Amino acid sequence: MSEPPRFDRGHTDDLMSFLAASPSPYHAVANTAERLEKAGFRQVAETDAWDGTSGGKYVLRGGAIVAWYVPEGAAPHTPFRIVGAHTDSPNLRVKPLPDSGAHGWRQVAVEIYGGPLMNSWLDRDLGLAGRLTLRDGSTRLVNVDRPLLRVPQLAIHLDRAVSADGLKLDKQRHMQPVWGLGDDVRDGDLIAFLEEAAGLPRGEVTGWDLMTHSVEAPAYLGRDQELVAGPRMDNLLSVHAGTAALVAAATGPGAADLPCIPVLAAFDHEENGSQSDTGADGPLLGNVLERSVFARGGSFEDRARAFAGTVCLSSDTGHAVHPNYAERHDPTHHPRIDGGPLLKVNVNNRYATDGSGRAVFAAACEKAGVPFQSFVSNNSMPCGTTIGPITAARHGIRTVDIGVAILSMHSARELCGAKDPYLLANALVAFLEG
């Protein structure tokens, strides 16, 4: 039998606020941690000894967060139910020597992060956000959320061939944004500007991880406002849904009797391969799960038993059928906007889903009263991948790839349905509750 839905249109409203407040992975995990704190979760430091007490806990590391809830009396071999997601999105990131310019223009030197649709960053008002590292090793978040930068496109009068041959962008020559006028380009100008914006003394910042973002706010779109346009849905939509689902599972009436330990694992660096200390291919998740077992008095045998019973839903966005390019999709699999979350399948293990994983997800959707769709790529098209196969292989955990169908993936501004975010969240609650 299905349960009454936990989330509705208000969840989508809240998603839009979360997207706007999270212009970088560091802001995303800070906002996630704040929501968890309000629900009674408490941060634990990786450098401290952990105890086996029950309740909600989380670990922060850079642009990644792992949070979990231990029910009262959970045995050391209690399995985990994990929602996996990622906090990073393709964008333009500031280089180590950012101050540049030519011909009377002041520019910021940027590097291309991940695989963005570069044309979507042209002629768009951009802010700058990220993390500043200070002399004492501490960090400070910064967010200049106003029109500051712009990558100007070349006028058609100076490139008549663009109409016939299409737009061709060189990542080095054509993607450097402007942010002012002047011939006197001085090293340190950008960082000095950000120090002032963050209320820091001049010369205090010695390191930075900075990136551009569109300052245009998320918005409902369409005649009946049934669509949502906004940035970084890939994959903050899943981070937001996973956070809401974890809080609901940990604070619901049956929280003390959960048969599993619900977990949210939101990683950084998925868009460039996940190979970092905060990525899915790093040790973070495994360390947290193992330490949770051992803190509750468990042995290696308990750890093995817990992992053998664990399931992870790797939640990432997928491709809705595009009305102008339907031939690019598999002819028998046309996922629709607001048709419910996707079950993503690829027999070559670009996604981790198999038949038993499908059954787990189908059961969660049935319990939540949520429809779901299946996605496979056109056989003639290369298939993307996710943290799913990495999580399955690295930890020996059964993993299922799912997500929400969107258009314009990897654009500076993506498009989803207004219902799908809360349909996903409802399915995730049912899954986390076992």
PDB file of C-alpha atoms in Angstrom, residues 3 28 46 157 171 230 323 341 366:
ATOM      1  CA  GLU A   3       1.592   6.184   1.986  1.00  0.00           C
ATOM      2  CA  ALA A  28      25.612  23.787  -1.071  1.00  0.00           C
ATOM      3  CA  GLU A  46      36.991  13.380  11.368  1.00  0.00           C
ATOM      4  CA  HIS A 157      28.916  41.236 -38.422  1.00  0.00           C
ATOM      5  CA  LYS A 171      37.962  27.279 -24.581  1.00  0.00           C
ATOM      6  CA  GLY A 230      17.227  27.411 -12.894  1.00  0.00           C
ATOM      7  CA  PRO A 323      10.756  17.717 -28.545  1.00  0.00           C
ATOM      8  CA  PRO A 341      11.816   9.823 -11.327  1.00  0.00           C
ATOM      9  CA  GLU A 366       5.051   1.885  -4.849  1.00  0.00           C
TER      10      GLU A 366
END
